[in-house]
CSV table of C-alpha atoms in Angstrom, one decimal:
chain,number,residue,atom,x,y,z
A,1,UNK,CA,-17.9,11.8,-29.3
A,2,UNK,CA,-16.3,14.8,-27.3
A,3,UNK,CA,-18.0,13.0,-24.2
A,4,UNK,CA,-15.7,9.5,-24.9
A,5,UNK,CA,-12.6,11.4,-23.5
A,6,UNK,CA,-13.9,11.3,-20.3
A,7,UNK,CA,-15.1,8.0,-19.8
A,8,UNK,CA,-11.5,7.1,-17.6
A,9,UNK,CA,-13.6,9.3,-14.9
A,10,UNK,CA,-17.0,7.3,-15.2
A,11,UNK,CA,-14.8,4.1,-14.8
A,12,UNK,CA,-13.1,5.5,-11.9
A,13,UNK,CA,-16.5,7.0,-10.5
A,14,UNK,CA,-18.0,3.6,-10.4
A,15,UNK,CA,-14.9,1.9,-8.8
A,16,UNK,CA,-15.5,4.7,-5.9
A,17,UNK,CA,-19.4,4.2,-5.5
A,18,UNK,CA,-18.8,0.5,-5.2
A,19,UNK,CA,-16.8,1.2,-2.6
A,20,UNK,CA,-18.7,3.6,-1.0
A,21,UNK,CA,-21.5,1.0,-1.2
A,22,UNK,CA,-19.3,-1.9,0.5
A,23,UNK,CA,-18.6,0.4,3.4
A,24,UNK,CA,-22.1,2.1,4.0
A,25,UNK,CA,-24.3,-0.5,3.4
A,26,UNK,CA,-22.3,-3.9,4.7
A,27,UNK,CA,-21.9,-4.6,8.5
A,28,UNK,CA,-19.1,-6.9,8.5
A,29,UNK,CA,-15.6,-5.2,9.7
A,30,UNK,CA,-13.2,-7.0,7.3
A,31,UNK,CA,-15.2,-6.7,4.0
A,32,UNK,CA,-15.4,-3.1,5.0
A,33,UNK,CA,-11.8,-2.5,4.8
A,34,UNK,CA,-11.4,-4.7,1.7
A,35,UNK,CA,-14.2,-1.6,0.3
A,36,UNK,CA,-12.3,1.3,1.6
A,37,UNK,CA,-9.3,-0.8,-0.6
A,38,UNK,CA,-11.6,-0.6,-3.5
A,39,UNK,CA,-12.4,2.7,-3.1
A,40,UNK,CA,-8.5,3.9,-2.6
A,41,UNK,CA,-8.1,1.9,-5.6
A,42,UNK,CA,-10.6,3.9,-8.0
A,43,UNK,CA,-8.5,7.5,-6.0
A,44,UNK,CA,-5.5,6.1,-7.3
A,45,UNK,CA,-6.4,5.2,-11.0
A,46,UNK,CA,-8.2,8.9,-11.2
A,47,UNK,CA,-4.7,10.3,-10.1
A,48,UNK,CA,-2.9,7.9,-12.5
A,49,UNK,CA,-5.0,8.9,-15.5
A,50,UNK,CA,-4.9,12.2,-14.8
A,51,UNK,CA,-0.8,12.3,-15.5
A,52,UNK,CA,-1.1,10.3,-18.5
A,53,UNK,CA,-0.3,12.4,-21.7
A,54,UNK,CA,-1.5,10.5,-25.6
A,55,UNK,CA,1.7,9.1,-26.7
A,56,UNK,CA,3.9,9.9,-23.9
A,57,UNK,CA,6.0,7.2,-22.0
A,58,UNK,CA,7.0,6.4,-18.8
A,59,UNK,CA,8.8,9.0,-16.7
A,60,UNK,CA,12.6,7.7,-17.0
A,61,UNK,CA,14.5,10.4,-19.3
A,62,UNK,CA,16.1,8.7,-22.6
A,63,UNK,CA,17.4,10.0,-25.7
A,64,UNK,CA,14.5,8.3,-28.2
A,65,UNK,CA,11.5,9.5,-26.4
A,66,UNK,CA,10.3,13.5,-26.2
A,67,UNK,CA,7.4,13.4,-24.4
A,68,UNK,CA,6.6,11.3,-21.2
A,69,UNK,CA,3.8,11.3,-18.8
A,70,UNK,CA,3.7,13.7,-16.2
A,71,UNK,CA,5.8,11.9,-13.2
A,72,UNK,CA,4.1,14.0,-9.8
A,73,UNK,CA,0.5,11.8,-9.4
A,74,UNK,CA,2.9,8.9,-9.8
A,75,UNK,CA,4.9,10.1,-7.2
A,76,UNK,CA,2.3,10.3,-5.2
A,77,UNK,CA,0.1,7.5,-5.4
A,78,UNK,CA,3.1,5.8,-5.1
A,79,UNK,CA,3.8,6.9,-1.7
A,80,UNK,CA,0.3,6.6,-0.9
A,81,UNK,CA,-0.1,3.1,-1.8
A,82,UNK,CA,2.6,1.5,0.7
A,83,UNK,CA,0.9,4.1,3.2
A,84,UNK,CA,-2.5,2.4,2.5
A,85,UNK,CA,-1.0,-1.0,3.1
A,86,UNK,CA,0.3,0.1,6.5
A,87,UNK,CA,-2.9,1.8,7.5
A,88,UNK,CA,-5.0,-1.3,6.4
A,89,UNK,CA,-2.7,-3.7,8.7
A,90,UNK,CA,-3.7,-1.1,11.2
A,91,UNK,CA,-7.3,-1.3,10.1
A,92,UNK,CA,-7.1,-5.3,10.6
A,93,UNK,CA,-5.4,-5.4,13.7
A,94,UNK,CA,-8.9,-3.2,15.2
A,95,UNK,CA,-10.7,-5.7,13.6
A,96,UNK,CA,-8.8,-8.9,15.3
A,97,UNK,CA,-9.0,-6.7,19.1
A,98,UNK,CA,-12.8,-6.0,18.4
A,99,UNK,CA,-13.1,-9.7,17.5
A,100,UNK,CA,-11.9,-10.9,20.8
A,101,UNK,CA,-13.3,-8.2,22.5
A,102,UNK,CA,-17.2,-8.8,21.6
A,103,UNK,CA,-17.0,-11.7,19.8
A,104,UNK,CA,-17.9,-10.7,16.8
A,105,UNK,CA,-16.9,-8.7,13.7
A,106,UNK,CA,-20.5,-7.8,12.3
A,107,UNK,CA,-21.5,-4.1,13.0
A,108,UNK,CA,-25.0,-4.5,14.1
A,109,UNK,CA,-24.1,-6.9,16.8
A,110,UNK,CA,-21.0,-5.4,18.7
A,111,UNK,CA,-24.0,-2.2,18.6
A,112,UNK,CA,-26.0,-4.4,20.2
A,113,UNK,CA,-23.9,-5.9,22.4
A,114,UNK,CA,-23.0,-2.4,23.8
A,115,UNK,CA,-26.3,-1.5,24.1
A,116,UNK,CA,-26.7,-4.2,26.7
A,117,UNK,CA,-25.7,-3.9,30.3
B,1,UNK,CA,3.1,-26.4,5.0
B,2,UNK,CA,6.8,-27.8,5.5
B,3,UNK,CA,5.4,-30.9,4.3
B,4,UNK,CA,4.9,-30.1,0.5
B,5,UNK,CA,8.2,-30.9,-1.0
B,6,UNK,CA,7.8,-29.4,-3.8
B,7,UNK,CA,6.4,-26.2,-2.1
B,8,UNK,CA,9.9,-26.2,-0.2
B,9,UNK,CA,12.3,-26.9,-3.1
B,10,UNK,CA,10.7,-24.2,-5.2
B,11,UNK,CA,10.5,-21.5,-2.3
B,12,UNK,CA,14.1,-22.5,-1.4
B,13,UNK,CA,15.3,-21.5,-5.1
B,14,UNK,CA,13.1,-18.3,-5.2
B,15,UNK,CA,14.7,-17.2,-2.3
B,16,UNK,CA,18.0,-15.4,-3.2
B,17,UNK,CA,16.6,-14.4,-6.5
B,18,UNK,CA,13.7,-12.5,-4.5
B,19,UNK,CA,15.9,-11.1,-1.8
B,20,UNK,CA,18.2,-10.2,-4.7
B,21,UNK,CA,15.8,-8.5,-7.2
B,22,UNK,CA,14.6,-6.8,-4.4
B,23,UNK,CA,18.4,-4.8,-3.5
B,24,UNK,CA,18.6,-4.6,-7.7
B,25,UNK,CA,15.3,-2.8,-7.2
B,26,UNK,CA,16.6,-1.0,-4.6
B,27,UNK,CA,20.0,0.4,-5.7
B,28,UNK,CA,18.8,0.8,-9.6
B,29,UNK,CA,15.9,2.9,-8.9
B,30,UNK,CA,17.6,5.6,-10.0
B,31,UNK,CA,17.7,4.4,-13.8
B,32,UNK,CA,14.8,2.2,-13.7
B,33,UNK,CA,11.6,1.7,-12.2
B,34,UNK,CA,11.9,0.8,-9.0
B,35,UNK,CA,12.9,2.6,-5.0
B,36,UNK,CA,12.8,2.2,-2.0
B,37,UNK,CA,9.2,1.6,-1.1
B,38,UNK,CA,8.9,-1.3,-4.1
B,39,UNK,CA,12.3,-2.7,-2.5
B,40,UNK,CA,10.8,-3.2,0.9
B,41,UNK,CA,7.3,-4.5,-0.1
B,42,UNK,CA,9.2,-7.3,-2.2
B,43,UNK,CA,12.3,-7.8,0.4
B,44,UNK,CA,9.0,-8.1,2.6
B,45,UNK,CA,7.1,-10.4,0.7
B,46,UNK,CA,10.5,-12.9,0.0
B,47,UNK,CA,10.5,-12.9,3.7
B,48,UNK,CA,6.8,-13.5,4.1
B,49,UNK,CA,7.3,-16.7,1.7
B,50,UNK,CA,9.6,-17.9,3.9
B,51,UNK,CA,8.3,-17.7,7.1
B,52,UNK,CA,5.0,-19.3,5.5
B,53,UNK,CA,6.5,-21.8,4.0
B,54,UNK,CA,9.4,-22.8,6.7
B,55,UNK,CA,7.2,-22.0,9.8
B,56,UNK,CA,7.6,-18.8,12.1
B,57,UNK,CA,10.4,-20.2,14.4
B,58,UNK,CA,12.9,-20.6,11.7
B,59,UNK,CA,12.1,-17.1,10.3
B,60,UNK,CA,12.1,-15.5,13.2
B,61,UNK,CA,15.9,-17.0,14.1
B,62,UNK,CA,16.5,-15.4,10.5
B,63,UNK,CA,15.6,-12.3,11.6
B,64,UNK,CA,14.6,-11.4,15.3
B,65,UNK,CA,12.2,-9.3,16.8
B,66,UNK,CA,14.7,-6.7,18.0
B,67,UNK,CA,16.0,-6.1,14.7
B,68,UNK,CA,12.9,-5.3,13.3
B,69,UNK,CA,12.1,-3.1,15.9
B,70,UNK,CA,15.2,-1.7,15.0
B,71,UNK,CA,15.0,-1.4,11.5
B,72,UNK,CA,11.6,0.4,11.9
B,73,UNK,CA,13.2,3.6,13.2
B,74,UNK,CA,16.8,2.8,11.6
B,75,UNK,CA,14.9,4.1,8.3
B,76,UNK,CA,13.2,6.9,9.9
B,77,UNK,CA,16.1,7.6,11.3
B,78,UNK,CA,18.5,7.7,8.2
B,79,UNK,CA,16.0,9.5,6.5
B,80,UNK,CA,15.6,12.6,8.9
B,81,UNK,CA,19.2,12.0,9.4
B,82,UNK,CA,20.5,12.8,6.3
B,83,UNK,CA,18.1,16.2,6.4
B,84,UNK,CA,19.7,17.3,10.0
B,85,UNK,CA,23.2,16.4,7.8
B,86,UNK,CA,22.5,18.6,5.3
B,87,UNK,CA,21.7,21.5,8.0
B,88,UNK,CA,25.2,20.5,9.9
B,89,UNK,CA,27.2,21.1,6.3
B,90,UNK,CA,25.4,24.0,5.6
B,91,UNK,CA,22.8,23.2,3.2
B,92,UNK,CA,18.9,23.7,4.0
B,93,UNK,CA,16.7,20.7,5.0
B,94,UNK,CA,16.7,18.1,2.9
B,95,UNK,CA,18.5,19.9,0.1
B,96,UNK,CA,21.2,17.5,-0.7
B,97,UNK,CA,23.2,19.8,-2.8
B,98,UNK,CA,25.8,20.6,-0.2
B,99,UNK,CA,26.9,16.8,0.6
B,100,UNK,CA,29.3,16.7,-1.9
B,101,UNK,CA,31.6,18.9,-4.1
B,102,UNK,CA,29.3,18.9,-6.9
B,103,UNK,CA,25.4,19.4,-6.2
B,104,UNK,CA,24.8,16.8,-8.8
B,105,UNK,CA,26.6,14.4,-6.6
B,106,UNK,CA,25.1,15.5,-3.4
B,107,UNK,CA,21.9,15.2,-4.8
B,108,UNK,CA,22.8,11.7,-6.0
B,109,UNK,CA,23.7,10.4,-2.8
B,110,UNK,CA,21.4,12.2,-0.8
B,111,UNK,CA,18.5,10.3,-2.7
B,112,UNK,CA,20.2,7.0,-2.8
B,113,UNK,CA,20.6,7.1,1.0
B,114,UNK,CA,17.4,8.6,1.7
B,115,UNK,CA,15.9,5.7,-0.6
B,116,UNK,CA,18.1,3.4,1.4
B,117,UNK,CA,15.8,5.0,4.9
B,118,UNK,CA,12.7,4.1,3.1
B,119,UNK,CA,13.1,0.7,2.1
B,120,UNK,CA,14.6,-0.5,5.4
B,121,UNK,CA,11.9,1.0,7.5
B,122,UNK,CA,9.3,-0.4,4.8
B,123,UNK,CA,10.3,-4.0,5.2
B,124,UNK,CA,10.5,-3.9,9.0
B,125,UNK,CA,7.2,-2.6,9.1
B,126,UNK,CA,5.7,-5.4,6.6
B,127,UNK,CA,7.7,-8.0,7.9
B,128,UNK,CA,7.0,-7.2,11.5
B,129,UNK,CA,3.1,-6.5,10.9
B,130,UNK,CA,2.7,-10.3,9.2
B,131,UNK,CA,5.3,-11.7,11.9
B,132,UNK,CA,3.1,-9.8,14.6
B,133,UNK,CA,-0.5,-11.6,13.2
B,134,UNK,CA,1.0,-14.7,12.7
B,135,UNK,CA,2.4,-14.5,16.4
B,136,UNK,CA,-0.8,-13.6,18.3
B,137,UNK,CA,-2.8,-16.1,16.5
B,138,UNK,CA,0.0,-19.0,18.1
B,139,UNK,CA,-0.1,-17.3,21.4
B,140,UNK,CA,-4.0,-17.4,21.2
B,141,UNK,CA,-4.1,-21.0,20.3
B,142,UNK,CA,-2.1,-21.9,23.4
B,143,UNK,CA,-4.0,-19.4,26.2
C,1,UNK,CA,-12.4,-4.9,-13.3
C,2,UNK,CA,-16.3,-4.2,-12.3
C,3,UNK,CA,-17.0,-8.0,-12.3
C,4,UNK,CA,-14.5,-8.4,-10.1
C,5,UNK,CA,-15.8,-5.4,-7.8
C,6,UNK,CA,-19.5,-6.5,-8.1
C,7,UNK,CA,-18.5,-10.1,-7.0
C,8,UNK,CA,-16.8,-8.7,-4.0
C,9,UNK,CA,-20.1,-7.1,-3.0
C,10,UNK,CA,-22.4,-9.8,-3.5
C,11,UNK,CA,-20.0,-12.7,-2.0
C,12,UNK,CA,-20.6,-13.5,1.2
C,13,UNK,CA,-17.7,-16.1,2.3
C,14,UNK,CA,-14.7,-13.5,2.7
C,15,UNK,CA,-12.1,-15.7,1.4
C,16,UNK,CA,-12.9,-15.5,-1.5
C,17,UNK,CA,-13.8,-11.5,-1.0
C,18,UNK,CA,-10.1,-11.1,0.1
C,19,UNK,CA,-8.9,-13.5,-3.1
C,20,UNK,CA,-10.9,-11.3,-5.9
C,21,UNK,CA,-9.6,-7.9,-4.0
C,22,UNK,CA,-6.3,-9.2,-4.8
C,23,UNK,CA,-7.0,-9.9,-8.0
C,24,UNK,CA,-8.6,-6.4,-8.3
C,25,UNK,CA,-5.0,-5.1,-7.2
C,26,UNK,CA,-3.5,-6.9,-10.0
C,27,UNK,CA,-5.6,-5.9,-12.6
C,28,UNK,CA,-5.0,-2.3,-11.3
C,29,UNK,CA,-1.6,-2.8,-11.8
C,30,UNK,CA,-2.1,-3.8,-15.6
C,31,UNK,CA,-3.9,-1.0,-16.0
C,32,UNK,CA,-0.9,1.2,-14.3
C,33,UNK,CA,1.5,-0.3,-16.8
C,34,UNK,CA,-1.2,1.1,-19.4
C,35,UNK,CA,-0.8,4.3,-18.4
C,36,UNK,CA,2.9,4.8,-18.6
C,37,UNK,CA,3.4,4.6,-14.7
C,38,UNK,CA,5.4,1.5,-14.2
C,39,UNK,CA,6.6,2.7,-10.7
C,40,UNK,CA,3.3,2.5,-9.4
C,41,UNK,CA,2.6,-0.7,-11.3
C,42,UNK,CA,5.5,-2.3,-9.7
C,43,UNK,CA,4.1,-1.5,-5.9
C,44,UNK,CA,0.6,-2.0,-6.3
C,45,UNK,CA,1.3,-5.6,-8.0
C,46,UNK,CA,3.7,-6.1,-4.7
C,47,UNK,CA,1.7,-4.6,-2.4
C,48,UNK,CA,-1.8,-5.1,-3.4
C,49,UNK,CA,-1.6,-9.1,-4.6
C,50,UNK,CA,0.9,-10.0,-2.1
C,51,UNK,CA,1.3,-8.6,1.2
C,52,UNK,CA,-2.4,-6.6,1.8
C,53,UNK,CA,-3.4,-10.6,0.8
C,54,UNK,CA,-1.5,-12.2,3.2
C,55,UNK,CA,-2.6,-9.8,5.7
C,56,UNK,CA,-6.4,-10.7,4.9
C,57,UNK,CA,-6.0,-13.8,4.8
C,58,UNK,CA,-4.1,-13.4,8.4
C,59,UNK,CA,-6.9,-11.7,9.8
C,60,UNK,CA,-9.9,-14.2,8.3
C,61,UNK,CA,-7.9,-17.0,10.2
C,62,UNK,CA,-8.1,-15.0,13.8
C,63,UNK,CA,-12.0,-14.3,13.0
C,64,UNK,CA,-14.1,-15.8,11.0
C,65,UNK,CA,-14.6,-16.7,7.3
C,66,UNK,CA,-18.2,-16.1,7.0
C,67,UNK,CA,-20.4,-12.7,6.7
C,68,UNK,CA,-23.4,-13.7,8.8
C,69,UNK,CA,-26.0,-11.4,7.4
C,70,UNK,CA,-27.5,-12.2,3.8
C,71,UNK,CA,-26.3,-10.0,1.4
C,72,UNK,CA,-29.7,-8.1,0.2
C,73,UNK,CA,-29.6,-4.9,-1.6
C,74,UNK,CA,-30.1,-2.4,1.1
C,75,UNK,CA,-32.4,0.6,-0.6
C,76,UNK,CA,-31.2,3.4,2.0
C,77,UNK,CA,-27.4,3.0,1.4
C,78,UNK,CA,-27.9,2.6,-2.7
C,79,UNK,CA,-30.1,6.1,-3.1
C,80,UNK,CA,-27.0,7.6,-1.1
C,81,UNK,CA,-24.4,6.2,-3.4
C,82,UNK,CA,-26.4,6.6,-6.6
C,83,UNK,CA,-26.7,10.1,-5.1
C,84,UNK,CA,-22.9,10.8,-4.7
C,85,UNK,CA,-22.1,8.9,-7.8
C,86,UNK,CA,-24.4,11.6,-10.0
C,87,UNK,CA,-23.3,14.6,-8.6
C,88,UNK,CA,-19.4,12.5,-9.1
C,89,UNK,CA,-20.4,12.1,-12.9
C,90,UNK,CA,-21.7,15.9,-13.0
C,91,UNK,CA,-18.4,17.2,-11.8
C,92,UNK,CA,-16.2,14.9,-14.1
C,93,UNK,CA,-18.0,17.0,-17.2
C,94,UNK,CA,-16.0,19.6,-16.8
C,95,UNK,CA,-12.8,18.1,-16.5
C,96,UNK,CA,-10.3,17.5,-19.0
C,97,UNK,CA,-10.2,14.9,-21.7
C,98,UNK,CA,-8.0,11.6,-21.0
C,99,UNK,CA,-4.2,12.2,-22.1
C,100,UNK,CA,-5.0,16.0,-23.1
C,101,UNK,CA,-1.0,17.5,-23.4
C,102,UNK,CA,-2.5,20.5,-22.7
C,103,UNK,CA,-4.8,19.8,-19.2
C,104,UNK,CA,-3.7,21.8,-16.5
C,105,UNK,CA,-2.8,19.2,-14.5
C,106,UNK,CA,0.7,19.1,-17.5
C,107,UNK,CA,1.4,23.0,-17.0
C,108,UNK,CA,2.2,23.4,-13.7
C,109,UNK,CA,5.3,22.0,-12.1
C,110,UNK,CA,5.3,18.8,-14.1
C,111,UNK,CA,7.5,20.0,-17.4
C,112,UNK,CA,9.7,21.4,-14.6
C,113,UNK,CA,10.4,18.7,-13.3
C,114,UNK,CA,10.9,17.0,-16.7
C,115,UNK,CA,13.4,19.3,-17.8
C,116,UNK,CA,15.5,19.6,-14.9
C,117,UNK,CA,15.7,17.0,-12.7
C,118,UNK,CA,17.5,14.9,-15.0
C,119,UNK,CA,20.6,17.7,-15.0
C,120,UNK,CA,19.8,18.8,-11.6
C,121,UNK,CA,20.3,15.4,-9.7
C,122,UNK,CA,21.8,13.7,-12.5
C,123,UNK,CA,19.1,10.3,-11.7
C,124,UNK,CA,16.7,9.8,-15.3
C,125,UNK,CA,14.3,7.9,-13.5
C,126,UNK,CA,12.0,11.5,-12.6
C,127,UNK,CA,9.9,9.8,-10.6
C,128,UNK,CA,12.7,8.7,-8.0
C,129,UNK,CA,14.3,12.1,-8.2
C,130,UNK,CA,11.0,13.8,-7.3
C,131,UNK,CA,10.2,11.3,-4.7
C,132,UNK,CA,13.0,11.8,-2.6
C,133,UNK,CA,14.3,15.1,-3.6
C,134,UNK,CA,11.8,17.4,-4.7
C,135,UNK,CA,9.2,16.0,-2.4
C,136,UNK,CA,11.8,15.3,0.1
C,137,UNK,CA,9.3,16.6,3.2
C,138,UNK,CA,6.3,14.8,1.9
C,139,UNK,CA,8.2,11.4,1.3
C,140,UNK,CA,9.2,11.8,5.3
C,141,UNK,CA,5.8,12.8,6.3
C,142,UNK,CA,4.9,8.9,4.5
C,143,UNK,CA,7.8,7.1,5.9
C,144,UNK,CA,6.8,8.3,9.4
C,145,UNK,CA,2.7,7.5,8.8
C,146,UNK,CA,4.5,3.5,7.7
C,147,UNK,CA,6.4,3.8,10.8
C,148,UNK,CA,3.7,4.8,13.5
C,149,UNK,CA,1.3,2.6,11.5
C,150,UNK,CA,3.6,-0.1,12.1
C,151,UNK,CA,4.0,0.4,16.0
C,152,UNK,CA,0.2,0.6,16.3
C,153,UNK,CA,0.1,-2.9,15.2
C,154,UNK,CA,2.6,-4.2,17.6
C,155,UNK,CA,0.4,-2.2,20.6
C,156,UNK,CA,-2.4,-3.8,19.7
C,157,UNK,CA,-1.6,-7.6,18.7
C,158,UNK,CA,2.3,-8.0,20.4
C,159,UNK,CA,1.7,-10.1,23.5
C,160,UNK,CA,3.4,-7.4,26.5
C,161,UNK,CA,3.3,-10.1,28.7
C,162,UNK,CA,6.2,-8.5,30.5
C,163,UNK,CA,4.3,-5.5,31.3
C,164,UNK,CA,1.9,-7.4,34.0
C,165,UNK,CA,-0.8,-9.6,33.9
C,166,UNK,CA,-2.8,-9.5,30.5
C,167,UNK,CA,-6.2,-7.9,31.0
C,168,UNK,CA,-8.8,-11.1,30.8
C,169,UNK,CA,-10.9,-10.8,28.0
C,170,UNK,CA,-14.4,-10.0,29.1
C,171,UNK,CA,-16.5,-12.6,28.0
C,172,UNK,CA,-19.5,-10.9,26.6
């Protein structure tokens, strides 16, 4: 039973190894990036569960409520999440310059392609 | 997609309310949730419905390239701004107790204008990254 | 949430790869709402379902909307993620229990924050006041990552036509 608190972290562990999986194992450029979101994803629901307290509420001060979640993971994964927006635009902009570049978006080929003469 | 009527009535009435939840979101972070990075993704996103909806000439009359070149340092700049400011009156970096009178105010308006930096350099960047795709697949079609 | 991730690993048509990682961002921000932290709700259901979409979508419609390879399950990369994910589960054993008051992640700066940012800055929303007060440097370092991120994209898909000739593309 003392092993159900934890289970937030096996969900979020998961989340990452998908991922993990997407990026390692998968050779096309854009479903990549979509796994490195997935995998920023499971960071930011670890941070999120981290700060949550039983029975607090949100963060905003009122006069009913005495205990509240702690505000400084939301803080930052907030910040990080319009950071990881910008940075995947980045990501897919690469991937539409590698595109008309080679030709092609799956890994193994571009490889291949500049393996040739 | 100018074609769908409905599509165009529907986005036509969204518009204000979008552009408008997205100042409320905006200037009532302070008391609720909300900022300056949720501003400028929505502020963003109202735009983004437009320019799909309308086409990328219309939008881009709406809100030129140079402004949203502009924008993106304008928030940079207001933000690190507002820190050199608070040097210059004789605070420390980013400390906005010595803006006003009362530290409580200081700090109040430092965040509201440092919120303000935020949110316009947000929706220049989102804006001008989706206006920037959109533009290079047009150019590519015509090469 | 994991049906929605396994689908995005098995499909191979990337459409509908980009459409269930949208759908993953929304569910992520239901679960957000869950756990008291309706900030970050708020951005993720803005950022991840709408723009980071739209973006994807841009990106399929300059490239293509197909993953060429078959999608076979690729023994290598697995024994390396069941790998990480083990040793992942082993660490998490030791850390606290969900929505433990007393985890030290609550005892640090945290009740700090709660108790005096309210008087301090006079703003009850805590998370705003630490964003852009308390944080100040941090939130500048972000703003500054949004803005460089921002003018790579133009370098690399604005059409400086006005620089010189555009280099032809090498046809490979």
């Amino acid at each position: 039973m003392s092993l159900f608190g934890l289970y937030n972290y096996w969900i979020v562990v998961f989340l990452m190894m998908a991922g993990f999986y997407v990026v390692v194992a998968h050779e096309n450029l854009i479903k990549k990036i979509v796994g490195l979101n997935v995998f920023q994803a499971s960071v930011f629901i670890l941070y999120i569960t981290v700060g949550k307290v039983q029975g607090g509420t949100a963060p905003i001060i009122g006069e009913n409520f005495t205990i509240y979640s702690n505000p400084l993971p939301h803080v930052l994964i907030l910040t990080a999440i319009v950071v990881g927006v910008a940075t995947t635009a980045l990501g897919l902009a690469l991937v539409i310059r590698i595109k008309e570049a080679y030709g092609t978006i799956e890994d193994d080929e571009i490889a291949a392609l500049e393996e040739e003469p | 997609m100018y074609s769908y009527l409905v599509l165009r009535v529907v986005a036509k009435l969204l518009m204000p309310f979008i552009l408008l939840f997205a100042l409320y979101v905006q200037f009532h972070g302070d008391f609720g949730p909300g900022g300056g990075f949720q501003a400028g993704v929505i502020f963003a996103a109202g735009f983004i419905l437009y320019a799909l909806i309308f086409g990328l000439q219309k939008a881009g009359r709406v809100l030129p390239r140079g402004i949203l070149r502009f924008g993106i340092a304008l928030g940079v700049l207001i933000f690190a701004g507002v820190g050199v400011y608070n040097l210059l009156v004789g605070g420390k970096y980013l400390d906005y107790s010595a803006m006003a009178q009362n530290p409580v105010h200081g700090q109040h308006l430092g965040i509201l204008l440092v919120e303000l930096g935020v949110g316009v350099t947000v929706a220049s960047v989102m804006i001008m990254v989706f206006f920037t795709f959109a533009r290079h697949r047009n150019t590519k079609g015509s090469d | 949430m994991a049906l929605t991730v396994i689908a995005i690993i098995r499909l191979r048509n990337l459409y509908a790869v980009v459409m269930l990682a949208s759908i993953f961002s929304l569910m992520a921000a239901a679960i957000f709402v869950i756990l008291d932290a309706v900030d970050v709700a708020f951005t993720e259901a803005a950022v991840g379902a709408g723009i980071s979409t739209v973006l994807g979508l841009g990106t399929i419609a300059l490239t293509t909307s197909e993953e060429k390879k078959p999608t076979r399950l690729k023994l290598f990369p697995l024994l390396v993620v069941l790998i990480t994910g083990g040793a992942l589960i082993y660490g998490t054993l030791d850390l606290a229990k969900y929505g433990d008051p007393n985890a030290p992640a609550h005892k640090h700066v945290a009740p700090t924050y709660l108790k005096e940012a309210p008087e301090k800055t006079g703003i009850p929303n805590v998370v705003t006041s630490v964003l852009a007060s308390y944080r100040g440097y941090d939130t500048l370092g972000e703003v500054t990552v949004i803005f460089t991120a921002g003018v790579g994209v133009i370098l690399l898909l604005g059409n400086w036509r006005f620089i010189g000739r555009r280099r032809e593309d090498n046809d490979v």
